[in-house]
Coordinates of C-alpha atoms and ligand atoms in Angstrom, one line a residue:
M91 CA -19.1 16.8 -29.6
T92 CA -21.1 13.7 -30.1
V93 CA -21.7 11.3 -27.3
T94 CA -21.9 7.7 -28.4
T95 CA -24.0 5.3 -26.4
V96 CA -22.6 1.8 -26.6
K97 CA -24.7 -1.2 -25.8
T98 CA -22.9 -3.6 -23.4
A99 CA -23.6 -6.3 -20.9
P100 CA -22.2 -7.1 -17.4
I101 CA -18.8 -8.9 -17.4
D102 CA -18.0 -11.4 -14.8
G103 CA -15.5 -10.6 -12.1
Q104 CA -15.8 -6.8 -12.0
V105 CA -15.4 -6.8 -8.2
P106 CA -12.8 -4.4 -6.6
G107 CA -10.6 -6.2 -4.0
T108 CA -8.5 -4.7 -1.2
S109 CA -7.5 -1.8 -3.5
G110 CA -9.5 -1.3 -6.6
L111 CA -10.1 -3.6 -9.5
R112 CA -7.0 -5.6 -10.5
K113 CA -6.9 -8.0 -13.4
K114 CA -4.6 -9.3 -16.1
T115 CA -3.9 -6.5 -18.6
H116 CA -5.3 -8.5 -21.5
I117 CA -8.6 -8.8 -19.6
F118 CA -8.7 -5.1 -19.1
M119 CA -8.0 -4.7 -22.8
Q120 CA -11.0 -6.9 -23.9
P121 CA -13.8 -5.0 -25.6
H122 CA -16.0 -3.0 -23.2
Y123 CA -14.0 -4.2 -20.1
L124 CA -12.5 -0.9 -19.0
E125 CA -15.5 1.1 -20.3
N126 CA -18.0 -1.0 -18.3
F127 CA -16.0 -0.5 -15.1
I128 CA -15.5 3.2 -15.6
Q129 CA -19.2 3.7 -16.3
S130 CA -19.9 1.7 -13.1
I131 CA -17.7 4.1 -11.2
W132 CA -19.6 7.1 -12.6
T133 CA -22.8 5.4 -11.5
A134 CA -21.5 4.6 -8.0
I135 CA -20.5 8.2 -7.4
G136 CA -23.8 9.7 -8.7
G137 CA -22.4 10.6 -12.1
V138 CA -19.6 13.0 -13.1
R139 CA -21.7 15.9 -14.5
G140 CA -20.1 19.2 -13.5
K141 CA -17.4 17.4 -11.4
T142 CA -13.6 17.9 -11.4
L143 CA -11.5 14.7 -11.2
V144 CA -7.8 13.9 -11.0
L145 CA -6.4 11.2 -13.3
G146 CA -3.0 9.5 -13.4
G147 CA -1.3 6.2 -13.0
D148 CA 2.0 4.4 -12.5
G149 CA 2.9 4.3 -16.2
R150 CA 2.4 0.6 -16.6
Y151 CA 1.5 -1.0 -20.0
F152 CA -2.0 0.2 -21.2
N153 CA -1.9 3.3 -18.8
D154 CA -1.7 5.6 -21.8
R155 CA -4.5 4.0 -23.7
A156 CA -6.7 3.7 -20.6
A157 CA -6.2 7.4 -19.8
Q158 CA -7.6 8.4 -23.2
V159 CA -10.7 6.2 -22.8
I160 CA -11.3 7.5 -19.2
L161 CA -11.0 11.1 -20.5
R162 CA -13.5 10.5 -23.3
M163 CA -15.9 8.9 -20.9
A164 CA -15.5 11.7 -18.4
A165 CA -16.3 14.2 -21.2
A166 CA -19.3 12.1 -22.2
G167 CA -20.5 12.1 -18.7
G168 CA -20.4 15.9 -18.5
A169 CA -17.4 16.3 -16.2
A170 CA -16.2 19.9 -15.9
K171 CA -12.5 19.3 -15.7
V172 CA -9.9 16.6 -15.3
I173 CA -6.5 17.3 -13.9
V174 CA -4.0 14.8 -15.4
G175 CA -0.4 14.1 -14.5
Q176 CA 1.9 14.7 -17.5
S177 CA 2.0 11.5 -19.7
A178 CA -0.8 10.2 -17.5
L179 CA 1.7 9.6 -14.6
L180 CA 0.9 10.2 -11.0
S181 CA 2.1 8.3 -8.0
T182 CA -0.8 7.1 -5.8
P183 CA 0.2 9.5 -2.9
A184 CA 0.7 12.4 -5.4
A185 CA -2.8 11.7 -6.8
S186 CA -4.3 11.7 -3.3
H187 CA -2.5 15.1 -2.7
L188 CA -3.8 16.7 -5.9
I189 CA -7.4 15.6 -5.1
R190 CA -7.1 17.3 -1.7
L191 CA -5.1 20.3 -2.8
Y192 CA -7.5 21.3 -5.6
K193 CA -10.5 20.1 -3.7
T194 CA -11.7 18.0 -6.5
D195 CA -14.5 15.5 -6.5
G196 CA -12.1 12.5 -6.5
G197 CA -9.8 10.8 -8.9
I198 CA -9.0 7.7 -10.8
I199 CA -5.7 6.0 -10.3
M200 CA -4.6 3.5 -12.9
S201 CA -2.3 1.0 -11.2
A202 CA -2.0 -2.6 -10.0
S203 CA 0.4 -1.3 -7.4
H204 CA 3.3 -3.7 -6.8
N205 CA 2.1 -6.3 -9.2
P206 CA 4.2 -6.6 -12.4
G207 CA 3.1 -4.8 -15.5
G208 CA 3.0 -5.7 -19.2
P209 CA 0.6 -7.3 -21.7
D210 CA 0.7 -10.6 -19.8
E211 CA 0.9 -9.0 -16.3
D212 CA -1.5 -6.9 -14.3
F213 CA -3.5 -3.7 -14.7
G214 CA -5.8 -1.9 -12.3
V215 CA -8.2 0.9 -11.7
K216 CA -9.3 2.5 -8.5
F217 CA -11.4 5.5 -7.5
N218 CA -10.4 7.8 -4.7
M219 CA -12.9 10.0 -2.9
P220 CA -12.9 13.8 -2.4
N221 CA -10.9 13.3 0.8
G222 CA -8.1 11.7 -1.4
G223 CA -8.6 8.2 0.0
P224 CA -9.6 5.0 -1.6
A225 CA -13.4 4.4 -2.1
P226 CA -14.8 2.8 1.1
E227 CA -16.8 -0.4 0.9
P228 CA -20.3 1.1 0.5
V229 CA -19.0 2.9 -2.7
T230 CA -17.2 -0.1 -4.1
D231 CA -20.4 -2.1 -3.4
R232 CA -22.3 0.3 -5.6
M233 CA -19.6 -0.1 -8.3
V234 CA -20.2 -3.9 -8.2
A235 CA -24.0 -3.5 -8.3
A236 CA -23.6 -1.1 -11.3
A237 CA -21.2 -3.4 -13.1
Q238 CA -23.6 -6.3 -12.6
S239 CA -26.5 -4.5 -14.2
I240 CA -24.9 -2.3 -16.8
S241 CA -26.5 -2.2 -20.2
E242 CA -24.7 0.8 -21.9
Y243 CA -21.9 3.2 -21.5
H244 CA -21.3 6.7 -22.9
I245 CA -18.1 7.9 -24.7
I246 CA -17.3 10.7 -27.1
E247 CA -15.4 10.2 -30.3
A248 CA -12.3 12.4 -30.4
Q249 CA -8.6 12.4 -31.2
D250 CA -6.2 11.5 -28.4
V251 CA -5.4 14.3 -26.1
D252 CA -1.7 15.2 -26.0
L253 CA -0.9 14.4 -22.4
A254 CA 2.8 14.9 -22.9
R255 CA 2.3 18.7 -23.1
L256 CA 1.8 20.7 -19.9
G257 CA -1.1 23.2 -19.9
T258 CA -4.8 23.4 -20.4
T259 CA -6.8 22.0 -23.3
T260 CA -10.4 20.9 -23.9
L261 CA -12.1 17.7 -24.9
G262 CA -15.6 18.7 -26.0
A263 CA -16.8 20.9 -23.2
M264 CA -14.5 19.4 -20.6
Q265 CA -11.4 21.2 -19.5
I266 CA -8.2 19.2 -19.2
E267 CA -5.2 20.5 -17.3
V268 CA -2.0 18.5 -17.7
V269 CA 0.2 19.1 -14.7
D270 CA 3.7 18.3 -13.6
P271 CA 3.2 15.1 -11.6
V272 CA 6.0 16.0 -9.1
A273 CA 5.8 19.7 -8.4
D274 CA 2.9 20.0 -5.9
Y275 CA 3.9 16.8 -4.1
A276 CA 7.6 17.9 -3.8
E277 CA 6.3 21.2 -2.3
L278 CA 4.2 19.3 0.3
M279 CA 7.2 17.2 1.3
E280 CA 9.3 20.3 1.9
K281 CA 6.6 21.7 4.2
L282 CA 6.5 18.5 6.3
F283 CA 10.2 17.8 6.8
D284 CA 13.3 19.5 7.9
F285 CA 15.0 19.7 4.5
K286 CA 17.8 21.8 6.0
A287 CA 18.8 19.0 8.4
I288 CA 18.5 16.3 5.8
K289 CA 20.6 18.4 3.4
A290 CA 23.2 19.0 6.0
L291 CA 23.3 15.2 6.7
L292 CA 23.8 14.5 3.0
D293 CA 26.5 17.3 2.7
S294 CA 28.4 15.6 5.6
G295 CA 29.0 12.5 3.5
F296 CA 26.0 10.4 4.4
T297 CA 25.2 8.2 1.4
L298 CA 22.0 6.8 0.2
R299 CA 20.6 4.6 -2.5
F300 CA 16.9 4.7 -3.5
D301 CA 15.7 2.0 -5.9
A302 CA 12.7 3.2 -7.9
M303 CA 12.3 -0.2 -9.4
H304 CA 11.7 1.3 -12.9
A305 CA 8.4 2.6 -11.5
V306 CA 6.7 5.8 -10.9
T307 CA 8.7 7.2 -7.9
G308 CA 11.8 7.6 -10.2
P309 CA 11.0 11.2 -11.1
Y310 CA 9.8 12.1 -7.6
A311 CA 12.8 10.7 -5.9
T312 CA 15.2 12.2 -8.4
A313 CA 13.6 15.7 -8.0
I314 CA 13.5 15.5 -4.2
L315 CA 16.5 13.4 -3.1
E316 CA 19.0 14.5 -5.7
G317 CA 17.5 17.8 -6.7
A318 CA 16.2 19.5 -3.6
L319 CA 18.2 17.6 -1.0
G320 CA 21.5 17.3 -2.8
A321 CA 22.1 13.5 -2.7
A322 CA 24.8 12.5 -5.1
P323 CA 23.8 12.1 -8.7
G324 CA 23.0 8.4 -9.3
S325 CA 21.8 7.9 -5.7
V326 CA 18.4 7.2 -7.3
V327 CA 18.6 4.0 -9.4
N328 CA 16.2 2.5 -11.9
A329 CA 14.7 5.9 -12.0
V330 CA 12.9 5.9 -15.4
P331 CA 9.3 4.5 -15.2
S332 CA 8.9 1.8 -17.8
P333 CA 5.6 0.1 -18.9
D334 CA 6.8 -3.3 -17.7
F335 CA 9.0 -2.0 -14.8
G336 CA 12.1 -3.2 -16.6
G337 CA 10.7 -6.7 -16.6
G338 CA 10.8 -6.7 -12.8
H339 CA 8.4 -7.1 -10.0
P340 CA 8.0 -3.6 -8.4
D341 CA 7.4 -4.8 -4.9
P342 CA 9.9 -3.4 -2.4
N343 CA 10.7 -6.4 -0.2
P344 CA 14.0 -8.3 0.2
I345 CA 13.0 -10.8 -2.5
W346 CA 12.0 -8.4 -5.3
A347 CA 14.4 -5.6 -4.3
K348 CA 17.3 -8.1 -4.1
D349 CA 19.8 -5.9 -5.9
L350 CA 19.3 -3.2 -3.3
M351 CA 19.6 -5.8 -0.5
D352 CA 22.8 -7.1 -2.0
V353 CA 24.3 -3.6 -2.1
M354 CA 23.2 -2.8 1.4
M355 CA 24.5 -6.0 2.9
G356 CA 27.8 -5.7 0.9
P357 CA 31.1 -4.2 1.9
D358 CA 30.6 -0.8 0.3
A359 CA 27.0 -0.3 1.4
P360 CA 25.7 3.3 1.6
D361 CA 24.4 4.5 4.9
F362 CA 20.8 4.3 3.9
G363 CA 18.8 2.3 1.3
A364 CA 15.2 2.4 0.3
A365 CA 12.8 1.3 -2.4
S366 CA 9.3 2.0 -3.5
D367 CA 6.7 0.1 -5.5
G368 CA 4.9 0.4 -8.9
D369 CA 2.7 3.3 -7.8
G370 CA 4.9 4.8 -5.1
D371 CA 2.8 4.1 -2.0
R372 CA 4.9 1.3 -0.5
N373 CA 8.4 1.5 0.9
M374 CA 11.2 -0.6 2.1
I375 CA 13.9 0.7 4.5
V376 CA 17.3 -0.8 4.9
G377 CA 20.4 0.4 6.7
R378 CA 23.9 -0.6 6.1
G379 CA 23.8 -4.3 6.9
C380 CA 20.4 -3.9 8.6
Y381 CA 16.9 -4.6 7.0
V382 CA 14.0 -2.9 8.8
G383 CA 10.7 -4.8 8.5
P384 CA 7.7 -2.7 7.7
S385 CA 6.0 -3.2 11.1
D386 CA 9.2 -2.2 12.9
S387 CA 9.6 0.8 10.6
L388 CA 6.1 1.9 11.5
A389 CA 6.9 1.6 15.2
V390 CA 10.1 3.5 14.8
L391 CA 8.4 6.3 12.8
A392 CA 5.7 6.6 15.4
A393 CA 8.2 6.8 18.2
N394 CA 10.3 9.4 16.5
A395 CA 8.0 11.4 14.2
H396 CA 8.3 14.5 16.5
F397 CA 11.7 15.1 15.0
A398 CA 9.9 16.3 11.8
P399 CA 8.4 19.7 11.8
A400 CA 5.0 18.5 10.7
Y401 CA 4.7 16.2 13.8
S402 CA 6.7 18.2 16.3
A403 CA 3.5 18.8 18.4
G404 CA 3.1 15.0 18.8
L405 CA 0.7 12.5 17.3
K406 CA -3.0 12.5 17.8
G407 CA -3.1 8.7 17.7
V408 CA -1.9 5.8 15.6
A409 CA -3.4 2.9 13.7
R410 CA -2.3 -0.3 12.1
S411 CA -4.0 -3.0 10.1
M412 CA -4.9 -6.1 12.2
P413 CA -2.2 -8.4 10.7
T414 CA 0.5 -5.8 11.2
S415 CA 2.8 -6.6 14.2
R416 CA 2.0 -5.1 17.5
A417 CA 5.3 -3.3 17.8
L418 CA 3.3 -0.1 17.2
D419 CA 1.0 -0.9 20.2
R420 CA 4.0 -0.9 22.4
V421 CA 5.0 2.6 21.3
A422 CA 1.4 3.8 21.7
A423 CA 1.2 2.3 25.2
K424 CA 4.4 4.0 26.4
R425 CA 3.6 7.3 24.8
G426 CA 0.0 7.4 25.9
L427 CA -1.4 7.3 22.4
E428 CA -4.7 5.8 21.2
C429 CA -3.9 2.8 18.9
Y430 CA -6.6 1.6 16.4
E431 CA -6.6 -1.8 14.8
T432 CA -8.3 -1.9 11.3
P433 CA -8.8 -4.5 8.6
T434 CA -6.3 -4.8 5.8
G435 CA -6.7 -2.0 3.3
W436 CA -5.7 1.6 3.4
K437 CA -9.4 2.7 3.0
F438 CA -10.1 1.7 6.6
F439 CA -7.7 4.5 7.9
G440 CA -9.6 7.2 6.0
N441 CA -12.3 7.9 8.6
L442 CA -9.8 7.9 11.5
L443 CA -7.6 10.4 9.7
D444 CA -10.5 12.6 8.6
D445 CA -11.9 12.5 12.1
G446 CA -8.6 13.7 13.6
R447 CA -8.2 10.5 15.7
I448 CA -4.9 9.5 14.2
T449 CA -1.9 11.2 12.6
L450 CA 0.1 8.2 11.6
C451 CA -0.7 4.7 10.4
G452 CA 0.7 1.7 8.6
E453 CA 0.6 -1.8 7.5
E454 CA 2.8 -4.9 7.4
S455 CA 2.5 -4.8 3.6
A456 CA 5.2 -2.0 3.4
G457 CA 2.8 0.9 3.7
T458 CA 3.2 3.8 6.1
G459 CA 1.6 7.2 5.9
S460 CA 0.1 10.1 7.8
D461 CA -2.7 12.7 7.6
H462 CA -0.8 14.6 4.9
V463 CA -2.6 12.6 2.3
R464 CA -5.1 9.7 2.4
E465 CA -2.9 7.0 0.9
K466 CA 0.2 5.3 2.1
D467 CA 3.3 7.1 0.8
G468 CA 6.6 5.5 0.0
L469 CA 8.8 8.6 -0.4
W470 CA 7.2 10.3 2.6
A471 CA 8.4 7.3 4.8
V472 CA 11.9 7.6 3.3
L473 CA 12.0 11.3 4.0
L474 CA 10.7 10.8 7.6
W475 CA 13.4 8.3 8.2
L476 CA 16.0 10.6 6.8
N477 CA 14.7 13.5 8.9
I478 CA 14.9 11.3 12.0
L479 CA 18.4 10.1 11.2
A480 CA 19.5 13.7 10.5
R481 CA 18.1 15.0 13.8
T482 CA 19.3 12.1 16.0
G483 CA 22.6 11.5 14.3
K484 CA 22.1 7.7 14.5
S485 CA 22.6 5.0 11.9
V486 CA 19.7 2.8 10.9
A487 CA 21.1 -0.1 12.9
Q488 CA 21.5 2.1 16.0
M489 CA 17.9 3.3 15.7
M490 CA 16.8 -0.3 15.7
T491 CA 19.0 -1.4 18.6
D492 CA 17.8 1.6 20.7
H493 CA 14.2 1.1 19.7
W494 CA 14.2 -2.6 20.8
A495 CA 16.0 -1.7 24.0
E496 CA 13.3 0.8 24.9
F497 CA 10.2 -1.1 23.7
G498 CA 11.2 -4.8 23.3
R499 CA 11.1 -6.7 20.0
N500 CA 8.2 -8.1 18.1
F501 CA 9.7 -10.7 15.7
Y502 CA 7.4 -10.7 12.7
S503 CA 7.2 -12.3 9.3
R504 CA 4.5 -12.9 6.6
H505 CA 4.5 -16.1 4.7
D506 CA 2.8 -16.0 1.4
Y507 CA 1.6 -19.1 -0.5
E508 CA 0.9 -17.7 -4.0
A509 CA -1.5 -19.0 -6.7
V510 CA -2.8 -21.8 -4.6
D511 CA -6.2 -23.5 -5.3
G512 CA -8.8 -21.0 -4.0
A513 CA -11.4 -23.6 -3.1
R514 CA -8.8 -25.6 -1.0
A515 CA -7.5 -22.5 0.7
K516 CA -11.1 -21.6 1.6
E517 CA -11.7 -25.1 2.9
M518 CA -8.6 -24.8 5.1
L519 CA -9.8 -21.5 6.6
D520 CA -13.4 -22.9 7.0
R521 CA -12.0 -25.8 9.0
L522 CA -9.9 -23.6 11.2
R523 CA -12.8 -21.2 11.7
G524 CA -14.9 -24.1 12.9
R525 CA -12.3 -24.9 15.5
L526 CA -11.7 -21.4 16.8
A527 CA -14.1 -21.5 19.7
T528 CA -12.5 -24.6 21.1
L529 CA -8.9 -23.4 20.9
P530 CA -8.4 -21.1 23.9
G531 CA -6.7 -23.0 26.7
T532 CA -5.3 -25.7 24.4
D533 CA -1.6 -26.4 24.1
I534 CA -0.1 -26.1 20.6
L535 CA 3.4 -27.4 20.5
G536 CA 4.2 -26.0 23.9
A537 CA 2.3 -22.8 23.8
V538 CA -1.2 -22.2 25.2
V539 CA -3.8 -20.5 23.1
D540 CA -5.0 -17.3 24.8
S541 CA -7.7 -16.3 22.3
A542 CA -8.9 -17.2 18.8
D543 CA -11.4 -15.4 16.7
E544 CA -12.3 -14.0 13.3
F545 CA -11.5 -10.3 13.1
A546 CA -14.4 -7.9 12.5
Y547 CA -14.1 -4.2 12.6
D548 CA -16.6 -1.6 13.9
D549 CA -15.6 1.7 12.5
P550 CA -15.7 4.1 15.5
V551 CA -16.5 7.1 13.2
D552 CA -19.3 5.9 11.0
G553 CA -20.4 2.8 12.9
S554 CA -20.1 0.5 9.9
R555 CA -19.1 -3.1 10.5
S556 CA -16.7 -5.1 8.3
T557 CA -16.7 -8.8 9.0
G558 CA -14.6 -11.8 7.8
Q559 CA -11.3 -9.9 8.1
G560 CA -8.9 -12.7 9.0
L561 CA -8.6 -15.6 11.5
R562 CA -6.3 -14.8 14.5
V563 CA -4.9 -17.0 17.2
T564 CA -3.0 -15.4 20.1
F565 CA -0.9 -17.3 22.6
Q566 CA 0.0 -16.7 26.2
G567 CA 3.3 -14.9 26.3
G568 CA 2.4 -12.7 23.3
G569 CA 2.7 -14.8 20.2
R570 CA 0.2 -14.5 17.4
I571 CA -0.7 -16.2 14.1
V572 CA -3.1 -14.6 11.6
Y573 CA -4.5 -16.3 8.4
R574 CA -6.3 -14.5 5.6
L575 CA -6.6 -14.6 1.8
S576 CA -5.1 -11.7 -0.1
G577 CA -7.5 -9.3 -1.9
T578 CA -5.0 -8.1 -4.4
G579 CA -3.9 -11.2 -6.3
T580 CA -5.0 -11.9 -9.9
V581 CA -4.2 -15.6 -10.2
G582 CA -5.8 -18.2 -8.0
A583 CA -5.6 -17.4 -4.3
T584 CA -2.8 -16.1 -2.2
L585 CA -2.8 -17.4 1.4
R586 CA -1.1 -15.0 3.8
V587 CA 0.1 -16.3 7.2
Y588 CA 1.3 -13.6 9.6
I589 CA 3.5 -14.9 12.3
E590 CA 4.6 -12.9 15.4
D591 CA 6.4 -13.5 18.7
V592 CA 7.6 -11.1 21.3
S593 CA 10.7 -10.8 23.3
D594 CA 11.9 -8.5 26.1
D595 CA 15.2 -10.2 26.4
P596 CA 18.0 -8.0 24.9
A597 CA 20.1 -11.1 24.3
T598 CA 17.6 -12.2 21.6
F599 CA 17.1 -8.9 19.8
T600 CA 19.6 -9.5 17.0
K601 CA 18.4 -13.0 16.4
D602 CA 17.5 -13.9 12.8
T603 CA 13.7 -13.4 12.4
Q604 CA 12.8 -16.7 10.8
L605 CA 14.9 -18.6 13.5
A606 CA 13.3 -16.6 16.3
L607 CA 9.9 -17.5 14.8
N608 CA 10.6 -21.2 14.3
D609 CA 8.2 -22.5 16.9
M610 CA 5.4 -20.2 15.8
I611 CA 5.9 -21.2 12.2
D612 CA 5.5 -24.9 13.3
R613 CA 2.4 -23.9 15.2
A614 CA 0.9 -22.1 12.1
E615 CA 1.3 -25.4 10.2
T616 CA -0.1 -27.5 13.0
L617 CA -3.1 -25.3 13.5
A618 CA -4.2 -25.0 9.9
G619 CA -2.7 -27.9 7.9
I620 CA -1.2 -25.6 5.3
A621 CA 0.7 -28.3 3.5
E622 CA -2.3 -30.6 3.5
F623 CA -4.6 -28.0 1.9
T624 CA -2.2 -26.2 -0.4
G625 CA 0.2 -28.9 -1.3
R626 CA 3.0 -26.6 -0.4
T627 CA 5.7 -27.3 2.2
A628 CA 7.2 -23.8 2.1
P629 CA 5.9 -20.3 1.3
D630 CA 6.8 -18.5 -1.9
V631 CA 7.6 -15.3 -0.2
R632 CA 8.7 -14.5 3.4
T633 CA 8.7 -10.8 4.2
Ligands
G16_936 C1 -3.0 -2.9 -1.0 C2 -3.8 -2.1 0.0 C3 -3.1 -2.3 1.4 C4 -3.0 -3.8 1.7 C5 -2.2 -4.5 0.6 C6 -2.2 -6.0 0.7 O1 -1.7 -2.3 -1.2 O2 -3.8 -0.7 -0.3 O3 -3.9 -1.7 2.3 O4 -2.3 -4.0 2.9 O5 -2.9 -4.2 -0.7 O6 -3.5 -6.5 0.6 P1 -3.8 -8.0 0.5 O7 -3.1 -8.6 1.7 O8 -5.3 -8.1 0.5 O9 -3.1 -8.5 -0.7 P2 -1.2 -1.9 -2.6 O10 0.2 -1.4 -2.4 O11 -1.2 -3.2 -3.4 O12 -2.2 -0.9 -3.1

């Protein structure tokens, strides 16, 4: 085996965002682009000599080519072994599980998550640590430093490895084990949940529809929901992963999973609907005629997790990202649980999970998960919901009604302004930041500001501090508005405005969310001047 050393130079923009490095696919396909970043990962983790890694991705365009490059670079770096999902497929939670199960030194996940795929769309690479979780900031900082000073990378010349065939092979001195991407994950799910109860529910005529959005969860959902649990054949739709996700946008929200929403709001709706994203870590839950927002879903799961065998002893604590609605906090307060507030990004939950402080966590961006892996997990959330429905005998709508009756309702919506001018969006936030100190006590369209600050997080486990994590304004009476720029977009800037208001009046609980938030939405505009700075009078997406 000959290791080739290739001279290279730093490439602008190789800076991981909220979750790994995401760029347009054609950028990733430029000469040296992928190689520079992979070499920088090796540098950031102290090299790969003698190490065992996991490798897989969501099957998007360029996944297969990138996998071959990464394998040749791992071999050149002296890695002992790489465990690869068959055809280079692994959902993000399944990759996290494999890293933990086989006690590897980490893994590489090739995905741009819910972003569309294809030659003109997005690609991404992220590194997960030996605990199975996304690399924390000190490690991504080292990646950036390495990428900015890189002068060469190392790769071996070799034929492509046949990743379609299960089994063990070698690449130079490095072992490669091609594994079934579903088997170990499916076994884990069976350990966590009451499959007998879910099976009985499905046998009793309960119907479901799971939309895999032409992405990676197709094989997982088919094996588990239809195979192991006996859902009717065809319950899993769009189940074959395709490199461009069928031309769609694999983001499970009411806009991009509109087909599913239409079915669930229609006359012959199944009892339960769900969808997952490109790499299988996000989820959307929808009952017959009843959409469940991600923050509400998190709160319901926290309140009812004890119905699943894995959580029957109760939860150690819970956590949510700061912009996520505080519906979870209400559950935590009533149940006497510690509730942590972290910055956006799953990586911030890692220490809390590893330290045994929390069992369950989630985010407004359609991610929920637990200590079973160190990623959010779409199918896990679906199975926990099914487990809870099976054990309580309730419909999704009934679950929501009962939840709000017990805890009150947090109306919540995220408004996204996509591909706006980054400099102007920053100016808008700078201006608001400058006014934060003066806001408490002032009246904004009939509501008095209670507090206003820029969120910073002090990690209680390792003492690290993360600053600049979003501007938040809370109002007397419980309303809240949060502003931040997305760290996952690939074009211009995406301004996210998170709007929340609370109600304990049962008469309001079934109100339309956007209507219930009308006044807060007006306040969000008044406070920040969104239209003035972005030129937009309405958001592109409302979740
Ligand atoms: C990623 C992160 C999440 C984060 C989401 C949105 O999700 O893993 O923790 O909430 O992005 O981040 P932002 O608001 O910065 O765009 P995914 O599913 O894209 O990996």
